[in-house]
XYZ file of C-alpha atoms in Angstrom:
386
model
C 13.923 -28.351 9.024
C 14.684 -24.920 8.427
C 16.679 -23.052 6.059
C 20.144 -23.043 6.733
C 22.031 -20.892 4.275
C 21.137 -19.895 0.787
C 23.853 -19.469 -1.856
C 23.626 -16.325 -4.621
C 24.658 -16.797 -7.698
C 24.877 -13.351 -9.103
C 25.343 -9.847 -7.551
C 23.158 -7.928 -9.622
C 19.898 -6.043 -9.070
C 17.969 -9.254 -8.426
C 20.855 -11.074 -6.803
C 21.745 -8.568 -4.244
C 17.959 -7.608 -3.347
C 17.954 -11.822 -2.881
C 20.431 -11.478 -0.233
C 18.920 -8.025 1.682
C 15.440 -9.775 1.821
C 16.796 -13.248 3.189
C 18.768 -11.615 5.378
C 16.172 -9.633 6.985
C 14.245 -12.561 7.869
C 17.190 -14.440 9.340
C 18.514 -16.800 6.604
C 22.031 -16.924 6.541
C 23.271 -15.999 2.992
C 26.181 -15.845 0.612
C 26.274 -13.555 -2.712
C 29.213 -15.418 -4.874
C 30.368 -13.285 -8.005
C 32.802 -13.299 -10.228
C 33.681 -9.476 -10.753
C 36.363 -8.950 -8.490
C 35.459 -5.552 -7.024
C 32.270 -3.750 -5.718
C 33.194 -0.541 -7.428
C 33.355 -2.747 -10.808
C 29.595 -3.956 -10.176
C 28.207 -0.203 -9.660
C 28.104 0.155 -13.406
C 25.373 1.313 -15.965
C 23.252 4.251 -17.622
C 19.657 4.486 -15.847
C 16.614 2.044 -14.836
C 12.970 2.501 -14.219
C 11.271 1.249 -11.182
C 7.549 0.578 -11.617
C 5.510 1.040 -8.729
C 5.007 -2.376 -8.364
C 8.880 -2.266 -8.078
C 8.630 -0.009 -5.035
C 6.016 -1.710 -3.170
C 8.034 -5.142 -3.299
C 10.972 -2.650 -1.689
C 8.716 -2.027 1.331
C 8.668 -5.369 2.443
C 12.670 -5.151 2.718
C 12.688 -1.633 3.938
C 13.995 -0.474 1.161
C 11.372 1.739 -0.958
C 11.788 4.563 0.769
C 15.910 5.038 0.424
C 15.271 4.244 -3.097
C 13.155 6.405 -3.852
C 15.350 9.280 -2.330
C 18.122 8.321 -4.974
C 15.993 8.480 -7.495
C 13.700 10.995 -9.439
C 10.073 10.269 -9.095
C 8.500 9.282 -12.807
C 5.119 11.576 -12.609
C 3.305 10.804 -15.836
C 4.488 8.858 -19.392
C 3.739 10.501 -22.294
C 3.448 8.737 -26.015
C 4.482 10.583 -28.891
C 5.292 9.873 -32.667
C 8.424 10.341 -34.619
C 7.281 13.882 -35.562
C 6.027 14.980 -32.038
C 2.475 13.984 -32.329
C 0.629 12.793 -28.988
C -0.376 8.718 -29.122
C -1.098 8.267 -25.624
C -0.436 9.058 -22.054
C -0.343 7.468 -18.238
C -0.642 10.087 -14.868
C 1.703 7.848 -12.776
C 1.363 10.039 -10.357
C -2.455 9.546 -9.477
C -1.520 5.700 -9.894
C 1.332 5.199 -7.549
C -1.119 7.587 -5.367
C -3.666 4.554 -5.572
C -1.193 2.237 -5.726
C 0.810 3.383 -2.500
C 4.520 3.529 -4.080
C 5.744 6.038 -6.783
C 7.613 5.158 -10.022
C 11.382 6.527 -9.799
C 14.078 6.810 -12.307
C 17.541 5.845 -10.860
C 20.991 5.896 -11.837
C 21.834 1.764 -12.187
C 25.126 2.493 -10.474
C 23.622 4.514 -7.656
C 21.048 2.002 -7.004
C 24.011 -0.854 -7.313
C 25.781 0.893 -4.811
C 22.521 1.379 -2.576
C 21.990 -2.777 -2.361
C 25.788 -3.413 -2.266
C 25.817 -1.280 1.079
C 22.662 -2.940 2.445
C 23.521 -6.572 1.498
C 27.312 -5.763 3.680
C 30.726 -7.410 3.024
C 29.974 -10.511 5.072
C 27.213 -12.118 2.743
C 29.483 -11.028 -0.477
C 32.395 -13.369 -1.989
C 33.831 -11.267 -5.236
C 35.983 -12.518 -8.129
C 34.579 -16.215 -7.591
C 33.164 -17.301 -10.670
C 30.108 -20.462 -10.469
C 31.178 -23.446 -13.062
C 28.900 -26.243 -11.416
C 27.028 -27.611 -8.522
C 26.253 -30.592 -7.292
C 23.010 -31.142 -4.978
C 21.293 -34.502 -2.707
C 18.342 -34.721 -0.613
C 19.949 -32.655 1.703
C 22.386 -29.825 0.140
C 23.774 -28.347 -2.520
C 27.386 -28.018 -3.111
C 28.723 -25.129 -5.551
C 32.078 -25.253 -7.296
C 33.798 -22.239 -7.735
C 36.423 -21.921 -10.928
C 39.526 -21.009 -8.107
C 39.148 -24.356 -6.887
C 36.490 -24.177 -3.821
C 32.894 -24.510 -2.822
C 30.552 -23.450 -0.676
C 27.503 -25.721 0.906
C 24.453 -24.765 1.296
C 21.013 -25.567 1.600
C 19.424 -23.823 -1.574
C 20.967 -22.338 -4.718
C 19.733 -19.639 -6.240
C 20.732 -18.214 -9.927
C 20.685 -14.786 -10.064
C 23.609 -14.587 -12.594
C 22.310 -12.946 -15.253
C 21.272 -13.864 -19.061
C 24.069 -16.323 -19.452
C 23.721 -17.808 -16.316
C 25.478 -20.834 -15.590
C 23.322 -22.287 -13.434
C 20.303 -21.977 -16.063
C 22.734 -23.722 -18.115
C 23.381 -26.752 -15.910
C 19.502 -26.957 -15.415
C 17.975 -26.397 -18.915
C 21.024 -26.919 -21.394
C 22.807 -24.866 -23.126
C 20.886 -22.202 -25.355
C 21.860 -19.052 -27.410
C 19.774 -16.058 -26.495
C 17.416 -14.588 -28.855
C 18.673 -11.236 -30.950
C 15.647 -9.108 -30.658
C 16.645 -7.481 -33.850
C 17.473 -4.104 -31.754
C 20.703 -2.418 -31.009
C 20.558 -0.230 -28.054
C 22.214 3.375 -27.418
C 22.049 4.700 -24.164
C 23.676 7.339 -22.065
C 23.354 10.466 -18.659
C 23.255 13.619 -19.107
C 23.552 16.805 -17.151
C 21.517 18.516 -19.887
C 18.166 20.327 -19.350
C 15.394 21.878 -21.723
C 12.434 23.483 -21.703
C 10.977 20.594 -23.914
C 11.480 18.471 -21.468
C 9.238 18.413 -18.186
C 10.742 17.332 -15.046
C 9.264 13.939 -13.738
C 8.302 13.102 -16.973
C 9.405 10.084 -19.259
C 8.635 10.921 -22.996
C 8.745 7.919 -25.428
C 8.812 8.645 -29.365
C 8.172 5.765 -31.926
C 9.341 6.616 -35.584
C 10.774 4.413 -38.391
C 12.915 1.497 -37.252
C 13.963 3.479 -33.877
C 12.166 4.809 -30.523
C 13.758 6.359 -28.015
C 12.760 7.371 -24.806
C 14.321 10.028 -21.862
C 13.639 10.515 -18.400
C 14.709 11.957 -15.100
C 17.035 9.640 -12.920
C 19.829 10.371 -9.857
C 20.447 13.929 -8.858
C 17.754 15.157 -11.536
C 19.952 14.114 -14.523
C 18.381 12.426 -17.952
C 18.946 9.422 -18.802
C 17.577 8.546 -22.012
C 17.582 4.941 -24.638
C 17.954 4.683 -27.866
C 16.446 1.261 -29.840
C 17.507 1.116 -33.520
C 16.364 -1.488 -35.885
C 20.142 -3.858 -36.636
C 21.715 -6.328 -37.371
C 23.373 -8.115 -34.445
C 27.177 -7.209 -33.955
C 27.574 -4.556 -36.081
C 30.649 -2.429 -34.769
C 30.914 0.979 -33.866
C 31.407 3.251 -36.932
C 34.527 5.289 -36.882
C 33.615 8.397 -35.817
C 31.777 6.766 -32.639
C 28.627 6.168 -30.773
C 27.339 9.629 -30.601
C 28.067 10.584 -33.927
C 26.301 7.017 -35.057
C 23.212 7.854 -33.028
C 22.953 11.714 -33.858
C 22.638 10.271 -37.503
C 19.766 7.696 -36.886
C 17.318 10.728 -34.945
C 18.188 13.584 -37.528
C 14.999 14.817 -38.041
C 13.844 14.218 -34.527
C 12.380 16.470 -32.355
C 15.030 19.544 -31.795
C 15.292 18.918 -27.999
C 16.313 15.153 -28.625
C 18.942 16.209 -31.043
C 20.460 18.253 -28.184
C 20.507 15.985 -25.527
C 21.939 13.811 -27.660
C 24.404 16.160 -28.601
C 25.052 17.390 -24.639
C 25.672 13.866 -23.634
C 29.934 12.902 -23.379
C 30.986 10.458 -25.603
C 32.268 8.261 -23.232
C 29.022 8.401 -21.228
C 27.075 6.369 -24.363
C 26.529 2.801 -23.937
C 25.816 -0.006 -26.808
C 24.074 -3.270 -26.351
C 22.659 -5.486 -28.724
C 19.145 -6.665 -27.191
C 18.220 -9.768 -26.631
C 16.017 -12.093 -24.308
C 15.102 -15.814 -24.086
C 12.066 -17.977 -24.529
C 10.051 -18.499 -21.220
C 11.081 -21.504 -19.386
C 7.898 -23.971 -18.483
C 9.406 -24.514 -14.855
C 12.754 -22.939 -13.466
C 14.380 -25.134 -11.018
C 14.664 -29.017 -10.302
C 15.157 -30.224 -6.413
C 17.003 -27.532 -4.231
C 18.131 -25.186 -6.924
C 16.070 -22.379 -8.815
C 16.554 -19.451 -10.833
C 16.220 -15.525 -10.532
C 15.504 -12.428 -12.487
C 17.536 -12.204 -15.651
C 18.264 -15.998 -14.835
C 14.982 -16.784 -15.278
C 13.306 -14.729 -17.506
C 15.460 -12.156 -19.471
C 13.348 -9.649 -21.492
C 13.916 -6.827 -24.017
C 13.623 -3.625 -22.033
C 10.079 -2.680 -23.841
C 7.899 -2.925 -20.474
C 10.696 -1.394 -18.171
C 9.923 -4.520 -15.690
C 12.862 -6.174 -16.177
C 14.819 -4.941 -12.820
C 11.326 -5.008 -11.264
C 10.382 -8.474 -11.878
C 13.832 -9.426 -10.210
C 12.719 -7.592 -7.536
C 9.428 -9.128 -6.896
C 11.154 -12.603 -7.313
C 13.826 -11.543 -4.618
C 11.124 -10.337 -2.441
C 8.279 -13.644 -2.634
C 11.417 -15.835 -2.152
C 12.414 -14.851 0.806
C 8.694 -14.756 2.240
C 8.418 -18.446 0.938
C 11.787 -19.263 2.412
C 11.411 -18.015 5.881
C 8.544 -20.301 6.797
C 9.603 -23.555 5.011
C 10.118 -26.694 6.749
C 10.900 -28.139 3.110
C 13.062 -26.311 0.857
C 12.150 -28.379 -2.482
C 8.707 -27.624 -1.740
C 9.339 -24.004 -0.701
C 11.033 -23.456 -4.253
C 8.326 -24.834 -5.898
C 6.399 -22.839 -4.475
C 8.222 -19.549 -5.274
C 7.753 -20.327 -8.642
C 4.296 -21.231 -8.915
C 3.855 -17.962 -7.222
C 6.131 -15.876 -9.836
C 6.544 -17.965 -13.024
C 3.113 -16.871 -14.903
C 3.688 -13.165 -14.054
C 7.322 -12.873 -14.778
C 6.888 -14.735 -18.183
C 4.132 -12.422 -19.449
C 6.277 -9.528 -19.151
C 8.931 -11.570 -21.151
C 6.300 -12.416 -24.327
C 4.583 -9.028 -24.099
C 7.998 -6.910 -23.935
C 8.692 -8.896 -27.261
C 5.910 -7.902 -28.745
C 6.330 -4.166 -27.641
C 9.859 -4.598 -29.107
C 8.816 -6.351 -32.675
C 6.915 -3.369 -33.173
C 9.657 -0.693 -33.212
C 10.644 -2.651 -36.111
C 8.693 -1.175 -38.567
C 9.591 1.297 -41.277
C 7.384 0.896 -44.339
C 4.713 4.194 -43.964
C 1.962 2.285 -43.915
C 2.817 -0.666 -41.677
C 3.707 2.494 -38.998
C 0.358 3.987 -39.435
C -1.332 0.987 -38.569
C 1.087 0.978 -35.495
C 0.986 4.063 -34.063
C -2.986 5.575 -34.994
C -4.752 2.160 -33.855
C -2.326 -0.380 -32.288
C -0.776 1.533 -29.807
C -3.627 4.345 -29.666
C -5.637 1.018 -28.217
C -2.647 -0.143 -26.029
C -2.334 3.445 -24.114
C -6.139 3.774 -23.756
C -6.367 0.388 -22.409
C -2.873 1.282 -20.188
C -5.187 4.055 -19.056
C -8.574 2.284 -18.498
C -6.438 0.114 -16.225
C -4.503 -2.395 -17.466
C -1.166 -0.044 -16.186
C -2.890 -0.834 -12.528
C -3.063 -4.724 -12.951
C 0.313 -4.699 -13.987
C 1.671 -2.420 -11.252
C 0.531 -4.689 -8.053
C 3.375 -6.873 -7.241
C 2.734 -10.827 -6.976
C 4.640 -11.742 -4.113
């Protein structure tokens, strides 16, 4: 047999991307979500799209209009706390090699990008997933207004607390990474701050990273050392953060200073063990779904990407649909959870604030990560398993 119709749990980065690729190949699909209106999905600060990102995106036609929303991400550059080099990648020469740049793009311009290409049709808003049921020959999805859609495959693509993760694996809280995260766009500019280039800074208990997205603007993230739910102070984010990176470098005290208020973002950060397997029968799971990770690696949109991208090429040849999802995940499940254990090692070690504990950190630990980033490890990483 061949695939009938897939049903999309989700419209988010992975979800949506899901729906462009299947389409593409023929597959009937429908996107259900529960936010009521597209404008209401096209929401965010700024992502980073690996190379390995864009190359996926050229199998869906896509890599190219991305990339002209975006602002290419030429080279990374390490620093300390005080401004003192640890490291550096030329991205530039690698997505040369590689054949796709890295890009910085505003979340809600890249949102709004998918949202256009997936087209009304395939999307059903303000339906929220509660259940499904499935056989040996289709899955049935119960919506919370009452209704369902059939189909012949399921995929969750809706997010960290996805429901259909739930139904398959049980109920789980996600893991508090011990982070709380600050982040915000900005119109500012600087001479301290190249053009192209992302600039990540590792001090006591905090990093926090900037870099070109949308239009040229900066988008920048803030990770703080917390406690988990700790509210706001009363005079506000920006005052909150401006507190934390006193001391900084000058330039990131202004563009902390030049971005609104009401432009800075707060999350808590938090991920979830790797699963051993993802789906059972005709139902399977999907970026954040599947394997949500602290932001530390920046492959978080991209691995949702790839998994979008290998489905569909499964999918569009399969004569068995159990066996096709199997197969997408023996393809992706390996990859995608490496990124989730080594992003939470990444992210254990902005925890650090005793002196010595951070020299240790920053003059041999990550010294040897960025040479060995250099030496090539940044190119394994960067070609998409599809």
């Amino acid at each position: 047999m061949t695939i009938g119709r897939v049903i999309v749990a989700g419209a988010g980065i992975g979800g949506l991307t899901t729906a462009i690729a299947l389409r593409r190949v023929g597959i009937d699909v429908v996107v259900v979500e529960k936010v009521g209106k597209a404008e209401d999905l096209a929401k965010g600060a700024g992502v980073h799209l690996w190379a390995n990102a864009l190359r996926a995106l050229q199998h869906v036609d896509l890599a190219e209009r991305v990339a002209a929303i975006g602002t290419e991400v030429t080279a990374h550059r390490y620093l300390d706390w005080r401004g003192r080099r640890l490291g550096g990648l030329d991205l530039a020469t690698l997505g040369g090699e590689i054949g796709a740049p890295s890009v910085g793009v505003s979340r809600p311009d890249l949102h709004r990008l998918l949202l256009e290409s997936v087209g009304a049709e395939a999307l059903r808003l303000g339906v929220e997933v509660i259940g499904f049921e499935q056989n040996t020959r289709r899955v049935l999805v119960r919506l919370a207004d009452g209704s369902s859609v059939e189909g012949d495959v399921l995929v969750g693509a809706d997010g960290i607390s996805s429901i259909v993760r739930r139904q398959l694996h049980g109920p789980a809280q996600p893991h508090y990474s011990g982070i709380t995260a600050w982040r915000g766009i900005t119109d500012y500019t600087d001479p301290e701050i190249p053009p192209g280039e992302m600039r990540i800074y590792w001090g006591p208990g905090a990093r926090i990273l900037h870099y070109n997205v949308s239009g040229g603007r900066l988008y920048w993230l803030a990770l703080v050392k917390s406690p988990p739910r700790v509210p706001d102070p009363a005079e506000g984010r920006k005052a909150a953060v401006l507190e934390v990176y006193r001391g900084w470098p000058a330039h990131i005290q202004r563009m902390l200073a030049a971005t609104a208020p009401e432009a800075i973002l707060r999350t808590d950060i938090v991920d979830r063990d790797p699963l051993p397997h993802w789906g059972f029968d005709r139902a399977t799971l999907l970026g954040d779904a599947a394997h949500p990770m602290t932001p530390d690696m920046a492959q978080g949109a991209g691995q949702a990407i790839e998994d979008a991208v290998c489905l569909s090429r499964v999918l569009v040849s399969a004569t068995d649909p159990v066996a096709a999802l199997r197969e997408y995940e023996r393809r992706r499940i390996g990859r995608a959870n490496e990124f989730v254990k080594t992003s939470r090692i990444v992210s254990r070690m902005s925890l650090l604030e005793a002196a010595p504990l951070r020299a240790v950190r920053d003059n041999v630990v990550l010294r040897t990560v960025y040479a060995m980033q250099s030496a090539g490890r940044a190119r394994a990483d960067l070609i998409p398993q599809l």
